[in-house]
GROMACS .gro file of N, CA, C and O in nm:
model
  336
    1MET      N    1  15.636  13.614   1.925
    1MET     CA    2  15.579  13.700   2.026
    1MET      C    3  15.434  13.736   1.996
    1MET      O    4  15.353  13.744   2.083
    2ALA      N    5  15.404  13.758   1.871
    2ALA     CA    6  15.269  13.801   1.835
    2ALA      C    7  15.168  13.689   1.854
    2ALA      O    8  15.051  13.715   1.877
    3GLY      N    9  15.211  13.562   1.847
    3GLY     CA   10  15.120  13.451   1.858
    3GLY      C   11  15.092  13.408   2.000
    3GLY      O   12  15.011  13.319   2.023
    4LYS      N   13  15.159  13.466   2.097
    4LYS     CA   14  15.140  13.426   2.236
    4LYS      C   15  15.012  13.484   2.294
    4LYS      O   16  14.979  13.599   2.271
    5LYS      N   17  14.941  13.400   2.370
    5LYS     CA   18  14.823  13.448   2.441
    5LYS      C   19  14.867  13.524   2.565
    5LYS      O   20  14.969  13.494   2.624
    6LYS      N   21  14.785  13.622   2.603
    6LYS     CA   22  14.811  13.693   2.728
    6LYS      C   23  14.763  13.603   2.841
    6LYS      O   24  14.645  13.571   2.850
    7GLU      N   25  14.853  13.559   2.924
    7GLU     CA   26  14.815  13.480   3.039
    7GLU      C   27  14.905  13.520   3.155
    7GLU      O   28  15.016  13.568   3.136
    8THR      N   29  14.855  13.501   3.273
    8THR     CA   30  14.930  13.538   3.390
    8THR      C   31  15.044  13.439   3.411
    8THR      O   32  15.022  13.318   3.415
    9GLN      N   33  15.163  13.492   3.422
    9GLN     CA   34  15.280  13.409   3.445
    9GLN      C   35  15.322  13.425   3.590
    9GLN      O   36  15.306  13.531   3.650
   10THR      N   37  15.382  13.320   3.644
   10THR     CA   38  15.434  13.329   3.780
   10THR      C   39  15.560  13.416   3.779
   10THR      O   40  15.619  13.441   3.674
   11PHE      N   41  15.600  13.457   3.897
   11PHE     CA   42  15.722  13.535   3.912
   11PHE      C   43  15.840  13.458   3.852
   11PHE      O   44  15.921  13.514   3.777
   12GLU      N   45  15.846  13.329   3.883
   12GLU     CA   46  15.957  13.247   3.835
   12GLU      C   47  15.957  13.236   3.682
   12GLU      O   48  16.064  13.238   3.621
   13GLN      N   49  15.840  13.225   3.622
   13GLN     CA   50  15.831  13.220   3.476
   13GLN      C   51  15.877  13.352   3.414
   13GLN      O   52  15.943  13.352   3.310
   14GLN      N   53  15.841  13.462   3.478
   14GLN     CA   54  15.881  13.592   3.427
   14GLN      C   55  16.032  13.610   3.437
   14GLN      O   56  16.095  13.663   3.344
   15ILE      N   57  16.090  13.566   3.546
   15ILE     CA   58  16.236  13.576   3.563
   15ILE      C   59  16.306  13.490   3.458
   15ILE      O   60  16.405  13.532   3.397
   16GLN      N   61  16.254  13.371   3.433
   16GLN     CA   62  16.312  13.283   3.331
   16GLN      C   63  16.307  13.350   3.194
   16GLN      O   64  16.404  13.346   3.118
   17ARG      N   65  16.194  13.412   3.162
   17ARG     CA   66  16.182  13.481   3.032
   17ARG      C   67  16.280  13.598   3.025
   17ARG      O   68  16.341  13.622   2.920
   18LEU      N   69  16.296  13.670   3.137
   18LEU     CA   70  16.394  13.780   3.139
   18LEU      C   71  16.534  13.729   3.110
   18LEU      O   72  16.610  13.792   3.035
   19GLU      N   73  16.569  13.614   3.167
   19GLU     CA   74  16.701  13.556   3.143
   19GLU      C   75  16.717  13.520   2.995
   19GLU      O   76  16.825  13.539   2.937
   20GLU      N   77  16.610  13.468   2.933
   20GLU     CA   78  16.615  13.436   2.790
   20GLU      C   79  16.636  13.562   2.707
   20GLU      O   80  16.714  13.563   2.612
   21ILE      N   81  16.565  13.670   2.745
   21ILE     CA   82  16.577  13.796   2.672
   21ILE      C   83  16.719  13.850   2.683
   21ILE      O   84  16.780  13.892   2.584
   22VAL      N   85  16.774  13.847   2.803
   22VAL     CA   86  16.911  13.897   2.823
   22VAL      C   87  17.009  13.816   2.739
   22VAL      O   88  17.097  13.873   2.672
   23ALA      N   89  16.993  13.685   2.738
   23ALA     CA   90  17.083  13.600   2.659
   23ALA      C   91  17.074  13.634   2.511
   23ALA      O   92  17.177  13.643   2.441
   24GLN      N   93  16.951  13.654   2.461
   24GLN     CA   94  16.935  13.689   2.319
   24GLN      C   95  16.998  13.824   2.288
   24GLN      O   96  17.063  13.841   2.184
   25MET      N   97  16.980  13.920   2.377
   25MET     CA   98  17.034  14.054   2.353
   25MET      C   99  17.185  14.055   2.364
   25MET      O  100  17.253  14.130   2.294
   26GLU      N  101  17.240  13.972   2.453
   26GLU     CA  102  17.385  13.968   2.468
   26GLU      C  103  17.455  13.910   2.346
   26GLU      O  104  17.570  13.942   2.319
   27LYS      N  105  17.385  13.825   2.272
   27LYS     CA  106  17.443  13.770   2.148
   27LYS      C  107  17.474  13.882   2.050
   27LYS      O  108  17.573  13.876   1.978
   28GLY      N  109  17.386  13.982   2.045
   28GLY     CA  110  17.408  14.097   1.959
   28GLY      C  111  17.381  14.073   1.812
   28GLY      O  112  17.418  14.155   1.729
   29ASP      N  113  17.316  13.962   1.779
   29ASP     CA  114  17.293  13.933   1.637
   29ASP      C  115  17.148  13.958   1.594
   29ASP      O  116  17.113  13.931   1.480
   30ALA      N  117  17.067  14.011   1.683
   30ALA     CA  118  16.927  14.040   1.648
   30ALA      C  119  16.919  14.172   1.572
   30ALA      O  120  17.001  14.261   1.589
   31GLU      N  121  16.819  14.180   1.485
   31GLU     CA  122  16.797  14.305   1.412
   31GLU      C  123  16.747  14.411   1.510
   31GLU      O  124  16.697  14.380   1.617
   32LEU      N  125  16.760  14.535   1.469
   32LEU     CA  126  16.723  14.647   1.556
   32LEU      C  127  16.579  14.637   1.603
   32LEU      O  128  16.551  14.651   1.722
   33ALA      N  129  16.487  14.610   1.512
   33ALA     CA  130  16.344  14.601   1.549
   33ALA      C  131  16.322  14.489   1.651
   33ALA      O  132  16.245  14.505   1.747
   34ASP      N  133  16.390  14.376   1.631
   34ASP     CA  134  16.377  14.264   1.725
   34ASP      C  135  16.437  14.300   1.861
   34ASP      O  136  16.381  14.266   1.966
   35SER      N  137  16.550  14.368   1.859
   35SER     CA  138  16.613  14.410   1.985
   35SER      C  139  16.523  14.506   2.062
   35SER      O  140  16.511  14.497   2.184
   36LEU      N  141  16.461  14.598   1.990
   36LEU     CA  142  16.370  14.693   2.055
   36LEU      C  143  16.249  14.621   2.114
   36LEU      O  144  16.205  14.653   2.225
   37ALA      N  145  16.196  14.521   2.042
   37ALA     CA  146  16.082  14.444   2.093
   37ALA      C  147  16.122  14.365   2.217
   37ALA      O  148  16.048  14.359   2.315
   38LEU      N  149  16.242  14.306   2.215
   38LEU     CA  150  16.291  14.233   2.331
   38LEU      C  151  16.311  14.327   2.450
   38LEU      O  152  16.276  14.294   2.564
   39PHE      N  153  16.367  14.445   2.422
   39PHE     CA  154  16.388  14.543   2.529
   39PHE      C  155  16.254  14.585   2.590
   39PHE      O  156  16.241  14.593   2.712
   40GLN      N  157  16.155  14.609   2.505
   40GLN     CA  158  16.023  14.650   2.554
   40GLN      C  159  15.960  14.538   2.637
   40GLN      O  160  15.905  14.563   2.744
   41GLU      N  161  15.970  14.414   2.590
   41GLU     CA  162  15.916  14.302   2.667
   41GLU      C  163  15.989  14.289   2.801
   41GLU      O  164  15.927  14.267   2.905
   42GLY      N  165  16.120  14.307   2.798
   42GLY     CA  166  16.199  14.297   2.920
   42GLY      C  167  16.162  14.403   3.023
   42GLY      O  168  16.149  14.373   3.142
   43THR      N  169  16.145  14.526   2.977
   43THR     CA  170  16.109  14.632   3.072
   43THR      C  171  15.969  14.608   3.131
   43THR      O  172  15.947  14.636   3.249
   44ALA      N  173  15.878  14.553   3.051
   44ALA     CA  174  15.744  14.520   3.103
   44ALA      C  175  15.754  14.409   3.207
   44ALA      O  176  15.687  14.414   3.311
   45LEU      N  177  15.838  14.310   3.181
   45LEU     CA  178  15.857  14.201   3.277
   45LEU      C  179  15.920  14.251   3.407
   45LEU      O  180  15.882  14.209   3.516
   46ILE      N  181  16.016  14.342   3.395
   46ILE     CA  182  16.080  14.399   3.514
   46ILE      C  183  15.977  14.472   3.599
   46ILE      O  184  15.974  14.457   3.722
   47ALA      N  185  15.892  14.550   3.534
   47ALA     CA  186  15.787  14.622   3.608
   47ALA      C  187  15.692  14.525   3.676
   47ALA      O  188  15.654  14.543   3.793
   48SER      N  189  15.655  14.420   3.606
   48SER     CA  190  15.563  14.321   3.661
   48SER      C  191  15.627  14.248   3.779
   48SER      O  192  15.562  14.227   3.882
   49CYS      N  193  15.753  14.210   3.766
   49CYS     CA  194  15.824  14.142   3.875
   49CYS      C  195  15.836  14.235   3.997
   49CYS      O  196  15.820  14.190   4.110
   50GLY      N  197  15.863  14.361   3.973
   50GLY     CA  198  15.871  14.458   4.081
   50GLY      C  199  15.739  14.468   4.155
   50GLY      O  200  15.736  14.473   4.279
   51LYS      N  201  15.630  14.469   4.081
   51LYS     CA  202  15.497  14.475   4.142
   51LYS      C  203  15.471  14.350   4.225
   51LYS      O  204  15.420  14.359   4.338
   52LEU      N  205  15.506  14.234   4.171
   52LEU     CA  206  15.486  14.109   4.246
   52LEU      C  207  15.569  14.107   4.374
   52LEU      O  208  15.522  14.061   4.479
   53LEU      N  209  15.691  14.159   4.367
   53LEU     CA  210  15.775  14.164   4.487
   53LEU      C  211  15.718  14.261   4.591
   53LEU      O  212  15.720  14.232   4.711
   54ASP      N  213  15.665  14.374   4.545
   54ASP     CA  214  15.602  14.470   4.637
   54ASP      C  215  15.481  14.407   4.706
   54ASP      O  216  15.462  14.424   4.827
   55GLU      N  217  15.401  14.333   4.628
   55GLU     CA  218  15.284  14.267   4.685
   55GLU      C  219  15.325  14.161   4.787
   55GLU      O  220  15.262  14.147   4.892
   56ALA      N  221  15.430  14.087   4.756
   56ALA     CA  222  15.479  13.985   4.848
   56ALA      C  223  15.529  14.050   4.977
   56ALA      O  224  15.503  13.999   5.087
   57GLU      N  225  15.597  14.163   4.965
   57GLU     CA  226  15.646  14.233   5.083
   57GLU      C  227  15.529  14.279   5.170
   57GLU      O  228  15.534  14.266   5.293
   58GLN      N  229  15.425  14.332   5.108
   58GLN     CA  230  15.308  14.377   5.183
   58GLN      C  231  15.241  14.260   5.255
   58GLN      O  232  15.195  14.274   5.368
   59THR      N  233  15.237  14.144   5.191
   59THR     CA  234  15.178  14.026   5.254
   59THR      C  235  15.259  13.986   5.377
   59THR      O  236  15.203  13.955   5.483
   60VAL      N  237  15.391  13.989   5.364
   60VAL     CA  238  15.477  13.954   5.478
   60VAL      C  239  15.457  14.052   5.592
   60VAL      O  240  15.445  14.013   5.708
   61VAL      N  241  15.448  14.181   5.560
   61VAL     CA  242  15.427  14.283   5.664
   61VAL      C  243  15.293  14.259   5.733
   61VAL      O  244  15.284  14.267   5.856
   62GLN      N  245  15.190  14.227   5.657
   62GLN     CA  246  15.059  14.201   5.717
   62GLN      C  247  15.062  14.079   5.807
   62GLN      O  248  14.996  14.076   5.910
   63LEU      N  249  15.139  13.979   5.770
   63LEU     CA  250  15.148  13.857   5.850
   63LEU      C  251  15.231  13.876   5.976
   63LEU      O  252  15.220  13.798   6.069
   64MET      N  253  15.312  13.980   5.979
   64MET     CA  254  15.401  14.003   6.093
   64MET      C  255  15.353  14.120   6.177
   64MET      O  256  15.431  14.207   6.213
   65LYS      N  257  15.225  14.122   6.212
   65LYS     CA  258  15.172  14.228   6.296
   65LYS      C  259  15.199  14.197   6.443
   65LYS      O  260  15.194  14.083   6.485
   66GLY      N  261  15.223  14.302   6.517
   66GLY     CA  262  15.247  14.287   6.660
   66GLY      C  263  15.117  14.270   6.736
   66GLY      O  264  15.007  14.267   6.679
   67ALA      N  265  15.127  14.263   6.869
   67ALA     CA  266  15.010  14.243   6.955
   67ALA      C  267  14.909  14.356   6.941
   67ALA      O  268  14.788  14.334   6.953
   68ASP      N  269  14.957  14.478   6.914
   68ASP     CA  270  14.867  14.592   6.901
   68ASP      C  271  14.811  14.607   6.758
   68ASP      O  272  14.738  14.701   6.729
   69GLY      N  273  14.847  14.514   6.669
   69GLY     CA  274  14.797  14.519   6.532
   69GLY      C  275  14.886  14.596   6.436
   69GLY      O  276  14.865  14.595   6.316
   70ALA      N  277  14.984  14.666   6.491
   70ALA     CA  278  15.076  14.742   6.406
   70ALA      C  279  15.181  14.648   6.347
   70ALA      O  280  15.223  14.553   6.413
   71PRO      N  281  15.221  14.673   6.224
   71PRO     CA  282  15.323  14.586   6.164
   71PRO      C  283  15.455  14.595   6.241
   71PRO      O  284  15.494  14.702   6.286
   72VAL      N  285  15.519  14.483   6.257
   72VAL     CA  286  15.649  14.477   6.321
   72VAL      C  287  15.751  14.453   6.212
   72VAL      O  288  15.748  14.351   6.145
   73GLU      N  289  15.839  14.551   6.193
   73GLU     CA  290  15.944  14.534   6.094
   73GLU      C  291  16.070  14.486   6.163
   73GLU      O  292  16.120  14.549   6.255
   74LEU      N  293  16.118  14.372   6.118
   74LEU     CA  294  16.239  14.314   6.174
   74LEU      C  295  16.348  14.319   6.068
   74LEU      O  296  16.320  14.303   5.949
   75PRO      N  297  16.472  14.338   6.110
   75PRO     CA  298  16.580  14.338   6.011
   75PRO      C  299  16.594  14.199   5.950
   75PRO      O  300  16.571  14.098   6.016
   76PHE      N  301  16.628  14.197   5.824
   76PHE     CA  302  16.648  14.071   5.754
   76PHE      C  303  16.782  14.014   5.798
   76PHE      O  304  16.885  14.078   5.786
   77ASP      N  305  16.780  13.893   5.853
   77ASP     CA  306  16.905  13.829   5.895
   77ASP      C  307  16.980  13.776   5.775
   77ASP      O  308  16.929  13.697   5.699
   78THR      N  309  17.100  13.825   5.760
   78THR     CA  310  17.186  13.771   5.655
   78THR      C  311  17.281  13.673   5.722
   78THR      O  312  17.291  13.668   5.844
   79GLU      N  313  17.348  13.598   5.644
   79GLU     CA  314  17.438  13.498   5.700
   79GLU      C  315  17.572  13.560   5.736
   79GLU      O  316  17.677  13.520   5.689
   80GLU      N  317  17.567  13.660   5.823
   80GLU     CA  318  17.690  13.724   5.870
   80GLU      C  319  17.741  13.647   5.990
   80GLU      O  320  17.665  13.595   6.069
   81GLU      N  321  17.872  13.646   6.003
   81GLU     CA  322  17.930  13.578   6.118
   81GLU      C  323  17.912  13.665   6.241
   81GLU      O  324  17.929  13.785   6.237
   82SER      N  325  17.875  13.601   6.352
   82SER     CA  326  17.859  13.676   6.476
   82SER      C  327  17.986  13.667   6.558
   82SER      O  328  18.072  13.582   6.537
   83ASP      N  329  17.999  13.758   6.654
   83ASP     CA  330  18.119  13.762   6.739
   83ASP      C  331  18.102  13.669   6.857
   83ASP      O  332  18.111  13.709   6.971
   84GLY      N  333  18.075  13.545   6.839
   84GLY     CA  334  18.049  13.458   6.952
   84GLY      C  335  18.118  13.335   6.941
   84GLY      O  336  18.155  13.250   6.996
   0.00000   0.00000   0.00000
């Protein structure tokens, strides 16, 4: 961890790293200091992913403006069965 350069990672790379951290922590064989470092890295990644998701949501809202320029919020269609 100490040898890694700070570089911007994509959302997908951050999620992959989170999955690696979870797998390491689930093993339960890491020392306390290592577990704490993994936990700290994981919480930072979660915050970063949350920020990226918020930014993506804002971009979608901006792209979905109505004729009057106001954002149009539409419900997210899930794959629910319709009564038809």
